[in-house]
Amino acid sequence: MADIKQFVSNLQDFLEYKKEEGFQTLEVSSETLAALKPAPAQKPAPAQKPVVRSSAPRSAPSAAQTPQSSVRVTGKTLEAIAGQVRVCSACPLQASRKNTVPGEGNPNRPDIMFVGEGPGADEDIQGRPFVGAAGQLLDKMIEAMGYKREDVFIANIVKCRPPGNRVPLPEEMNACIPYLKAQIALIKPKIIVALGKTAVQGLLQEDVAITKFRGTWCKYEGIDLMPTYHPSFLLRSPSHKGESWADLKAVLARLGKEPPAKKV
Ligand code: URA
């Protein structure tokens, strides 16, 4: 069962990506089109429960709307937090995980902390973030910036794999976010790079179209935050790599650095 708000928001992003990729049309079956067509306004509504329509602007559930996470992070070190994550049962993702993926990297005020969405199949097996295909691209991005993977910290919004790599549900994100918050408070990165819409949504509680929002400096708890595309999206749509590189160069510039000369 899909969460409608999340589904609509993802669909919107998908359509925006397609538009930016230059698609003028999409192949949609006549059955789907018919199902999407709203019923004519004049038709008397069938006797059923009233439909409540919200006129509220599109946004991630605010702290007031979402239930408080049951997680209270007691660990005062990254290892202690990882230990708490390992036995966490705050959301249903614990039932299908093989391993938790708390995150890894330089814990001592690194220049950059990358935040992704959640573990995929490879990460679930290894218990480490970004070790699959998207991770290989992230490694290349990190190297192109002049860093090694161990120079930065890499974590995710949710610490357990959503089944089938689906987008984590708002309640799963909300349940898990105290861990990431506690990690950021300990690590104190100079800059956070939010990889994709879910990372922005989890950290800033804002439901944005990443195509429009990327490249815009934001703040998370006083830390500069740069939203950019998720590497998985870049693997599907390599034509957007240039925009991502522009975002990463802006990160370097803010750190007073330049990308290293390309090796020939
Ligand atoms: N995608 C993510 O968002 N995080 C990972 O760790 C791997 C893939």
PDB file of C-alpha atoms and ligand atoms in Angstrom:
ATOM      1  CA  MET A   1       0.000   0.000   0.000  1.00  0.00           C
ATOM      2  CA  ALA A   2       1.483   3.378  -1.020  1.00  0.00           C
ATOM      3  CA  ASP A   3       1.290   6.509   1.083  1.00  0.00           C
ATOM      4  CA  ILE A   4      -0.684   8.867  -1.200  1.00  0.00           C
ATOM      5  CA  LYS A   5       1.194  12.043  -0.303  1.00  0.00           C
ATOM      6  CA  GLN A   6       4.545  10.361  -0.855  1.00  0.00           C
ATOM      7  CA  PHE A   7       3.330   8.747  -4.091  1.00  0.00           C
ATOM      8  CA  VAL A   8       2.067  12.058  -5.514  1.00  0.00           C
ATOM      9  CA  SER A   9       5.278  13.796  -4.551  1.00  0.00           C
ATOM     10  CA  ASN A  10       7.422  11.063  -6.175  1.00  0.00           C
ATOM     11  CA  LEU A  11       5.258  11.082  -9.272  1.00  0.00           C
ATOM     12  CA  GLN A  12       5.647  14.840  -9.505  1.00  0.00           C
ATOM     13  CA  ASP A  13       9.441  14.506  -9.305  1.00  0.00           C
ATOM     14  CA  PHE A  14       9.444  11.726 -11.878  1.00  0.00           C
ATOM     15  CA  LEU A  15       7.460  13.886 -14.302  1.00  0.00           C
ATOM     16  CA  GLU A  16       9.758  16.846 -13.699  1.00  0.00           C
ATOM     17  CA  TYR A  17      12.817  14.692 -14.373  1.00  0.00           C
ATOM     18  CA  LYS A  18      11.249  13.443 -17.588  1.00  0.00           C
ATOM     19  CA  LYS A  19      10.447  17.001 -18.671  1.00  0.00           C
ATOM     20  CA  GLU A  20      14.009  18.098 -17.948  1.00  0.00           C
ATOM     21  CA  GLU A  21      15.303  15.137 -19.921  1.00  0.00           C
ATOM     22  CA  GLY A  22      13.432  16.589 -22.906  1.00  0.00           C
ATOM     23  CA  PHE A  23      10.467  14.229 -23.024  1.00  0.00           C
ATOM     24  CA  GLN A  24       7.405  15.865 -24.571  1.00  0.00           C
ATOM     25  CA  THR A  25       5.177  12.813 -24.235  1.00  0.00           C
ATOM     26  CA  LEU A  26       4.924   9.732 -22.052  1.00  0.00           C
ATOM     27  CA  GLU A  27       3.572   6.331 -22.921  1.00  0.00           C
ATOM     28  CA  VAL A  28       0.495   5.818 -20.746  1.00  0.00           C
ATOM     29  CA  SER A  29      -2.162   3.182 -21.427  1.00  0.00           C
ATOM     30  CA  SER A  30      -5.695   4.366 -22.155  1.00  0.00           C
ATOM     31  CA  GLU A  31      -6.865   2.442 -19.057  1.00  0.00           C
ATOM     32  CA  THR A  32      -4.470   4.409 -16.839  1.00  0.00           C
ATOM     33  CA  LEU A  33      -5.510   7.699 -18.428  1.00  0.00           C
ATOM     34  CA  ALA A  34      -9.190   6.834 -17.892  1.00  0.00           C
ATOM     35  CA  ALA A  35      -8.496   5.906 -14.267  1.00  0.00           C
ATOM     36  CA  LEU A  36      -6.678   9.200 -13.691  1.00  0.00           C
ATOM     37  CA  LYS A  37      -9.442  11.323 -15.217  1.00  0.00           C
ATOM     38  CA  PRO A  38     -11.449  13.040 -12.479  1.00  0.00           C
ATOM     39  CA  ALA A  39     -15.164  12.294 -12.455  1.00  0.00           C
ATOM     40  CA  PRO A  40     -17.324  15.037 -14.095  1.00  0.00           C
ATOM     41  CA  ALA A  41     -18.263  17.672 -11.538  1.00  0.00           C
ATOM     42  CA  GLN A  42     -22.020  17.519 -12.250  1.00  0.00           C
ATOM     43  CA  LYS A  43     -22.337  13.843 -11.472  1.00  0.00           C
ATOM     44  CA  PRO A  44     -24.072  13.294  -8.159  1.00  0.00           C
ATOM     45  CA  ALA A  45     -21.580  11.884  -5.731  1.00  0.00           C
ATOM     46  CA  PRO A  46     -22.228   8.244  -4.881  1.00  0.00           C
ATOM     47  CA  ALA A  47     -23.292   7.601  -1.328  1.00  0.00           C
ATOM     48  CA  GLN A  48     -19.977   7.135   0.437  1.00  0.00           C
ATOM     49  CA  LYS A  49     -17.809   8.662   3.082  1.00  0.00           C
ATOM     50  CA  PRO A  50     -17.027  12.332   2.323  1.00  0.00           C
ATOM     51  CA  VAL A  51     -13.619  12.912   0.736  1.00  0.00           C
ATOM     52  CA  VAL A  52     -11.575  15.373   2.734  1.00  0.00           C
ATOM     53  CA  ARG A  53      -9.440  17.543   0.463  1.00  0.00           C
ATOM     54  CA  SER A  54      -6.620  19.490   1.949  1.00  0.00           C
ATOM     55  CA  SER A  55      -5.751  22.919   0.620  1.00  0.00           C
ATOM     56  CA  ALA A  56      -2.530  22.919   2.622  1.00  0.00           C
ATOM     57  CA  PRO A  57       0.636  23.557   0.606  1.00  0.00           C
ATOM     58  CA  ARG A  58       2.759  20.572  -0.415  1.00  0.00           C
ATOM     59  CA  SER A  59       5.156  19.951   2.405  1.00  0.00           C
ATOM     60  CA  ALA A  60       6.724  17.193   4.421  1.00  0.00           C
ATOM     61  CA  PRO A  61       4.824  16.339   7.562  1.00  0.00           C
ATOM     62  CA  SER A  62       5.762  18.873  10.173  1.00  0.00           C
ATOM     63  CA  ALA A  63       6.912  17.853  13.607  1.00  0.00           C
ATOM     64  CA  ALA A  64       3.445  18.792  14.805  1.00  0.00           C
ATOM     65  CA  GLN A  65       1.760  16.452  12.296  1.00  0.00           C
ATOM     66  CA  THR A  66       3.989  13.414  12.631  1.00  0.00           C
ATOM     67  CA  PRO A  67       4.084  11.364  15.781  1.00  0.00           C
ATOM     68  CA  GLN A  68       7.185  11.838  17.891  1.00  0.00           C
ATOM     69  CA  SER A  69       9.816   9.188  17.321  1.00  0.00           C
ATOM     70  CA  SER A  70      10.012   6.619  20.084  1.00  0.00           C
ATOM     71  CA  VAL A  71      13.802   6.708  19.707  1.00  0.00           C
ATOM     72  CA  ARG A  72      15.727   8.426  22.462  1.00  0.00           C
ATOM     73  CA  VAL A  73      19.381   8.419  21.535  1.00  0.00           C
ATOM     74  CA  THR A  74      21.322   7.762  24.696  1.00  0.00           C
ATOM     75  CA  GLY A  75      24.696   6.979  23.110  1.00  0.00           C
ATOM     76  CA  LYS A  76      27.295   9.700  23.538  1.00  0.00           C
ATOM     77  CA  THR A  77      29.671   8.310  20.901  1.00  0.00           C
ATOM     78  CA  LEU A  78      29.174   7.198  17.296  1.00  0.00           C
ATOM     79  CA  GLU A  79      29.892   3.598  18.324  1.00  0.00           C
ATOM     80  CA  ALA A  80      27.253   3.782  21.053  1.00  0.00           C
ATOM     81  CA  ILE A  81      24.724   5.225  18.585  1.00  0.00           C
ATOM     82  CA  ALA A  82      25.549   2.455  16.085  1.00  0.00           C
ATOM     83  CA  GLY A  83      24.998  -0.063  18.893  1.00  0.00           C
ATOM     84  CA  GLN A  84      21.583   1.418  19.616  1.00  0.00           C
ATOM     85  CA  VAL A  85      20.724   1.360  15.895  1.00  0.00           C
ATOM     86  CA  ARG A  86      21.743  -2.315  15.716  1.00  0.00           C
ATOM     87  CA  VAL A  87      18.957  -3.330  18.121  1.00  0.00           C
ATOM     88  CA  CYS A  88      16.429  -0.695  17.044  1.00  0.00           C
ATOM     89  CA  SER A  89      12.822  -1.765  16.583  1.00  0.00           C
ATOM     90  CA  ALA A  90      11.251   1.678  16.301  1.00  0.00           C
ATOM     91  CA  CYS A  91       9.711   1.050  12.866  1.00  0.00           C
ATOM     92  CA  PRO A  92       8.660  -1.913  10.705  1.00  0.00           C
ATOM     93  CA  LEU A  93      11.885  -1.791   8.638  1.00  0.00           C
ATOM     94  CA  GLN A  94      13.555  -3.780  11.402  1.00  0.00           C
ATOM     95  CA  ALA A  95      11.572  -6.872  10.367  1.00  0.00           C
ATOM     96  CA  SER A  96      13.124  -7.208   6.904  1.00  0.00           C
ATOM     97  CA  ARG A  97      16.647  -5.883   7.446  1.00  0.00           C
ATOM     98  CA  LYS A  98      19.697  -8.135   7.317  1.00  0.00           C
ATOM     99  CA  ASN A  99      21.937  -5.486   8.842  1.00  0.00           C
ATOM    100  CA  THR A 100      21.569  -1.955  10.069  1.00  0.00           C
ATOM    101  CA  VAL A 101      23.604   0.691   8.236  1.00  0.00           C
ATOM    102  CA  PRO A 102      24.472   3.454  10.707  1.00  0.00           C
ATOM    103  CA  GLY A 103      27.034   5.213   8.504  1.00  0.00           C
ATOM    104  CA  GLU A 104      30.809   5.500   8.389  1.00  0.00           C
ATOM    105  CA  GLY A 105      33.714   7.802   7.740  1.00  0.00           C
ATOM    106  CA  ASN A 106      35.675  10.587   9.351  1.00  0.00           C
ATOM    107  CA  PRO A 107      33.995  11.430  12.665  1.00  0.00           C
ATOM    108  CA  ASN A 108      36.169  14.447  13.494  1.00  0.00           C
ATOM    109  CA  ARG A 109      34.639  17.550  12.009  1.00  0.00           C
ATOM    110  CA  PRO A 110      35.063  16.468   8.380  1.00  0.00           C
ATOM    111  CA  ASP A 111      34.713  19.052   5.625  1.00  0.00           C
ATOM    112  CA  ILE A 112      31.734  17.146   4.242  1.00  0.00           C
ATOM    113  CA  MET A 113      29.049  14.766   5.434  1.00  0.00           C
ATOM    114  CA  PHE A 114      26.996  13.137   2.671  1.00  0.00           C
ATOM    115  CA  VAL A 115      23.463  12.100   3.582  1.00  0.00           C
ATOM    116  CA  GLY A 116      21.566   9.685   1.350  1.00  0.00           C
ATOM    117  CA  GLU A 117      18.123   8.140   1.516  1.00  0.00           C
ATOM    118  CA  GLY A 118      18.496   4.652   2.929  1.00  0.00           C
ATOM    119  CA  PRO A 119      20.391   1.416   2.417  1.00  0.00           C
ATOM    120  CA  GLY A 120      19.818  -0.668  -0.699  1.00  0.00           C
ATOM    121  CA  ALA A 121      20.395  -4.405  -1.130  1.00  0.00           C
ATOM    122  CA  ASP A 122      24.221  -4.239  -1.110  1.00  0.00           C
ATOM    123  CA  GLU A 123      24.289  -1.942   1.900  1.00  0.00           C
ATOM    124  CA  ASP A 124      21.841  -4.204   3.745  1.00  0.00           C
ATOM    125  CA  ILE A 125      24.138  -7.183   3.169  1.00  0.00           C
ATOM    126  CA  GLN A 126      27.351  -5.387   4.131  1.00  0.00           C
ATOM    127  CA  GLY A 127      26.020  -3.033   6.832  1.00  0.00           C
ATOM    128  CA  ARG A 128      27.865  -0.145   5.145  1.00  0.00           C
ATOM    129  CA  PRO A 129      26.452   2.885   3.319  1.00  0.00           C
ATOM    130  CA  PHE A 130      26.791   3.472  -0.414  1.00  0.00           C
ATOM    131  CA  VAL A 131      28.683   0.324  -1.393  1.00  0.00           C
ATOM    132  CA  GLY A 132      26.559  -0.621  -4.444  1.00  0.00           C
ATOM    133  CA  ALA A 133      26.393   0.982  -7.874  1.00  0.00           C
ATOM    134  CA  ALA A 134      25.287   4.367  -6.495  1.00  0.00           C
ATOM    135  CA  GLY A 135      28.114   4.142  -3.970  1.00  0.00           C
ATOM    136  CA  GLN A 136      30.664   3.629  -6.714  1.00  0.00           C
ATOM    137  CA  LEU A 137      29.482   6.820  -8.353  1.00  0.00           C
ATOM    138  CA  LEU A 138      29.525   8.625  -5.003  1.00  0.00           C
ATOM    139  CA  ASP A 139      33.127   7.463  -4.513  1.00  0.00           C
ATOM    140  CA  LYS A 140      34.011   8.975  -7.901  1.00  0.00           C
ATOM    141  CA  MET A 141      32.303  12.241  -6.959  1.00  0.00           C
ATOM    142  CA  ILE A 142      34.237  12.327  -3.679  1.00  0.00           C
ATOM    143  CA  GLU A 143      37.516  11.668  -5.491  1.00  0.00           C
ATOM    144  CA  ALA A 144      36.768  14.288  -8.148  1.00  0.00           C
ATOM    145  CA  MET A 145      36.429  16.774  -5.276  1.00  0.00           C
ATOM    146  CA  GLY A 146      39.904  15.854  -4.063  1.00  0.00           C
ATOM    147  CA  TYR A 147      38.899  13.697  -1.091  1.00  0.00           C
ATOM    148  CA  LYS A 148      39.063  10.044  -0.229  1.00  0.00           C
ATOM    149  CA  ARG A 149      36.004   8.217   1.067  1.00  0.00           C
ATOM    150  CA  GLU A 150      37.525   8.017   4.540  1.00  0.00           C
ATOM    151  CA  ASP A 151      37.954  11.817   4.641  1.00  0.00           C
ATOM    152  CA  VAL A 152      34.186  12.404   4.680  1.00  0.00           C
ATOM    153  CA  PHE A 153      31.293  10.919   6.638  1.00  0.00           C
ATOM    154  CA  ILE A 154      28.523   9.053   4.806  1.00  0.00           C
ATOM    155  CA  ALA A 155      25.119   8.300   6.341  1.00  0.00           C
ATOM    156  CA  ASN A 156      21.472   7.950   5.431  1.00  0.00           C
ATOM    157  CA  ILE A 157      18.107   9.224   6.586  1.00  0.00           C
ATOM    158  CA  VAL A 158      16.968   5.706   7.490  1.00  0.00           C
ATOM    159  CA  LYS A 159      19.351   3.088   8.836  1.00  0.00           C
ATOM    160  CA  CYS A 160      17.510  -0.003   7.571  1.00  0.00           C
ATOM    161  CA  ARG A 161      16.694  -1.002   4.004  1.00  0.00           C
ATOM    162  CA  PRO A 162      13.153  -0.280   2.869  1.00  0.00           C
ATOM    163  CA  PRO A 163      11.878  -3.465   1.173  1.00  0.00           C
ATOM    164  CA  GLY A 164      12.404  -3.432  -2.584  1.00  0.00           C
ATOM    165  CA  ASN A 165      14.384  -0.187  -2.227  1.00  0.00           C
ATOM    166  CA  ARG A 166      11.194   1.826  -2.035  1.00  0.00           C
ATOM    167  CA  VAL A 167      11.331   5.376  -0.705  1.00  0.00           C
ATOM    168  CA  PRO A 168      11.115   5.308   3.100  1.00  0.00           C
ATOM    169  CA  LEU A 169       7.701   6.252   4.441  1.00  0.00           C
ATOM    170  CA  PRO A 170       7.342   9.493   6.418  1.00  0.00           C
ATOM    171  CA  GLU A 171       6.762   7.529   9.611  1.00  0.00           C
ATOM    172  CA  GLU A 172       9.927   5.465   9.020  1.00  0.00           C
ATOM    173  CA  MET A 173      11.951   8.627   8.400  1.00  0.00           C
ATOM    174  CA  ASN A 174      10.458  10.260  11.447  1.00  0.00           C
ATOM    175  CA  ALA A 175      11.204   7.236  13.624  1.00  0.00           C
ATOM    176  CA  CYS A 176      14.830   7.062  12.497  1.00  0.00           C
ATOM    177  CA  ILE A 177      15.829  10.714  12.268  1.00  0.00           C
ATOM    178  CA  PRO A 178      16.977  11.094  15.916  1.00  0.00           C
ATOM    179  CA  TYR A 179      19.952   8.837  15.111  1.00  0.00           C
ATOM    180  CA  LEU A 180      21.126  11.018  12.229  1.00  0.00           C
ATOM    181  CA  LYS A 181      20.566  14.164  14.264  1.00  0.00           C
ATOM    182  CA  ALA A 182      22.674  12.768  17.076  1.00  0.00           C
ATOM    183  CA  GLN A 183      25.388  11.709  14.624  1.00  0.00           C
ATOM    184  CA  ILE A 184      25.525  15.165  13.044  1.00  0.00           C
ATOM    185  CA  ALA A 185      25.714  16.789  16.480  1.00  0.00           C
ATOM    186  CA  LEU A 186      28.758  14.634  17.321  1.00  0.00           C
ATOM    187  CA  ILE A 187      30.482  14.747  13.938  1.00  0.00           C
ATOM    188  CA  LYS A 188      29.984  18.492  13.389  1.00  0.00           C
ATOM    189  CA  PRO A 189      30.644  18.439   9.629  1.00  0.00           C
ATOM    190  CA  LYS A 190      31.526  21.767   8.035  1.00  0.00           C
ATOM    191  CA  ILE A 191      29.062  21.127   5.210  1.00  0.00           C
ATOM    192  CA  ILE A 192      26.261  18.617   4.692  1.00  0.00           C
ATOM    193  CA  VAL A 193      25.522  17.451   1.155  1.00  0.00           C
ATOM    194  CA  ALA A 194      21.965  16.123   0.974  1.00  0.00           C
ATOM    195  CA  LEU A 195      21.742  13.538  -1.803  1.00  0.00           C
ATOM    196  CA  GLY A 196      18.279  13.685  -3.318  1.00  0.00           C
ATOM    197  CA  LYS A 197      14.808  14.643  -2.289  1.00  0.00           C
ATOM    198  CA  THR A 198      14.444  12.226   0.635  1.00  0.00           C
ATOM    199  CA  ALA A 199      17.622  13.507   2.283  1.00  0.00           C
ATOM    200  CA  VAL A 200      16.361  17.102   1.989  1.00  0.00           C
ATOM    201  CA  GLN A 201      12.953  16.076   3.277  1.00  0.00           C
ATOM    202  CA  GLY A 202      14.397  14.187   6.229  1.00  0.00           C
ATOM    203  CA  LEU A 203      16.764  16.944   7.307  1.00  0.00           C
ATOM    204  CA  LEU A 204      14.832  20.097   6.485  1.00  0.00           C
ATOM    205  CA  GLN A 205      11.269  18.772   6.788  1.00  0.00           C
ATOM    206  CA  GLU A 206      10.582  20.316   3.400  1.00  0.00           C
ATOM    207  CA  ASP A 207       8.991  18.519   0.486  1.00  0.00           C
ATOM    208  CA  VAL A 208      10.838  19.949  -2.499  1.00  0.00           C
ATOM    209  CA  ALA A 209      11.296  19.214  -6.182  1.00  0.00           C
ATOM    210  CA  ILE A 210      15.000  18.400  -6.200  1.00  0.00           C
ATOM    211  CA  THR A 211      15.339  19.559  -9.812  1.00  0.00           C
ATOM    212  CA  LYS A 212      14.510  23.084  -8.648  1.00  0.00           C
ATOM    213  CA  PHE A 213      15.946  22.971  -5.147  1.00  0.00           C
ATOM    214  CA  ARG A 214      19.399  21.524  -5.877  1.00  0.00           C
ATOM    215  CA  GLY A 215      22.237  24.009  -5.832  1.00  0.00           C
ATOM    216  CA  THR A 216      20.505  26.237  -3.258  1.00  0.00           C
ATOM    217  CA  TRP A 217      22.397  26.756  -0.014  1.00  0.00           C
ATOM    218  CA  CYS A 218      20.324  25.925   3.073  1.00  0.00           C
ATOM    219  CA  LYS A 219      21.052  25.565   6.769  1.00  0.00           C
ATOM    220  CA  TYR A 220      20.600  22.570   9.014  1.00  0.00           C
ATOM    221  CA  GLU A 221      21.123  23.410  12.716  1.00  0.00           C
ATOM    222  CA  GLY A 222      23.494  26.204  11.691  1.00  0.00           C
ATOM    223  CA  ILE A 223      25.449  23.962   9.276  1.00  0.00           C
ATOM    224  CA  ASP A 224      25.610  24.843   5.581  1.00  0.00           C
ATOM    225  CA  LEU A 225      23.648  22.298   3.587  1.00  0.00           C
ATOM    226  CA  MET A 226      23.845  21.794  -0.165  1.00  0.00           C
ATOM    227  CA  PRO A 227      21.085  19.760  -1.796  1.00  0.00           C
ATOM    228  CA  THR A 228      22.035  17.893  -4.951  1.00  0.00           C
ATOM    229  CA  TYR A 229      20.955  14.894  -6.972  1.00  0.00           C
ATOM    230  CA  HIS A 230      21.153  11.382  -5.570  1.00  0.00           C
ATOM    231  CA  PRO A 231      23.814   9.265  -7.344  1.00  0.00           C
ATOM    232  CA  SER A 232      21.141   6.669  -8.254  1.00  0.00           C
ATOM    233  CA  PHE A 233      19.305   9.358 -10.181  1.00  0.00           C
ATOM    234  CA  LEU A 234      22.559  10.350 -11.906  1.00  0.00           C
ATOM    235  CA  LEU A 235      23.081   6.728 -12.941  1.00  0.00           C
ATOM    236  CA  ARG A 236      19.643   6.770 -14.565  1.00  0.00           C
ATOM    237  CA  SER A 237      20.000  10.294 -15.951  1.00  0.00           C
ATOM    238  CA  PRO A 238      23.689  10.991 -16.590  1.00  0.00           C
ATOM    239  CA  SER A 239      22.811  14.211 -18.426  1.00  0.00           C
ATOM    240  CA  HIS A 240      22.334  15.786 -14.956  1.00  0.00           C
ATOM    241  CA  LYS A 241      25.866  15.059 -13.808  1.00  0.00           C
ATOM    242  CA  GLY A 242      27.004  18.547 -14.827  1.00  0.00           C
ATOM    243  CA  GLU A 243      24.523  20.179 -12.428  1.00  0.00           C
ATOM    244  CA  SER A 244      25.644  17.913  -9.626  1.00  0.00           C
ATOM    245  CA  TRP A 245      29.268  18.749 -10.320  1.00  0.00           C
ATOM    246  CA  ALA A 246      28.383  22.455 -10.184  1.00  0.00           C
ATOM    247  CA  ASP A 247      26.836  21.856  -6.732  1.00  0.00           C
ATOM    248  CA  LEU A 248      29.913  20.003  -5.522  1.00  0.00           C
ATOM    249  CA  LYS A 249      32.195  22.754  -6.845  1.00  0.00           C
ATOM    250  CA  ALA A 250      30.101  25.274  -4.903  1.00  0.00           C
ATOM    251  CA  VAL A 251      30.723  23.132  -1.806  1.00  0.00           C
ATOM    252  CA  LEU A 252      34.469  23.187  -2.469  1.00  0.00           C
ATOM    253  CA  ALA A 253      34.411  26.954  -3.027  1.00  0.00           C
ATOM    254  CA  ARG A 254      32.677  27.452   0.318  1.00  0.00           C
ATOM    255  CA  LEU A 255      35.421  25.392   1.931  1.00  0.00           C
ATOM    256  CA  GLY A 256      37.993  27.598   0.197  1.00  0.00           C
ATOM    257  CA  LYS A 257      39.101  24.728  -2.051  1.00  0.00           C
ATOM    258  CA  GLU A 258      39.282  23.938  -5.725  1.00  0.00           C
ATOM    259  CA  PRO A 259      38.857  20.586  -7.434  1.00  0.00           C
ATOM    260  CA  PRO A 260      42.204  18.936  -8.142  1.00  0.00           C
ATOM    261  CA  ALA A 261      43.493  19.006 -11.703  1.00  0.00           C
ATOM    262  CA  LYS A 262      42.147  16.054 -13.666  1.00  0.00           C
ATOM    263  CA  LYS A 263      44.551  13.135 -14.074  1.00  0.00           C
ATOM    264  CA  VAL A 264      45.335  12.435 -17.713  1.00  0.00           C
TER     265      VAL A 264
HETATM  266  N1  URA B   1      21.291   4.806  -1.659  1.00  0.00           N
HETATM  267  C1  URA B   1      21.250   5.510  -0.510  1.00  0.00           C
HETATM  268  O1  URA B   1      20.521   6.487  -0.405  1.00  0.00           O
HETATM  269  N2  URA B   1      22.019   5.135   0.479  1.00  0.00           N
HETATM  270  C2  URA B   1      22.843   4.106   0.413  1.00  0.00           C
HETATM  271  O2  URA B   1      23.526   3.821   1.383  1.00  0.00           O
HETATM  272  C3  URA B   1      22.890   3.385  -0.799  1.00  0.00           C
HETATM  273  C4  URA B   1      22.102   3.743  -1.816  1.00  0.00           C
END
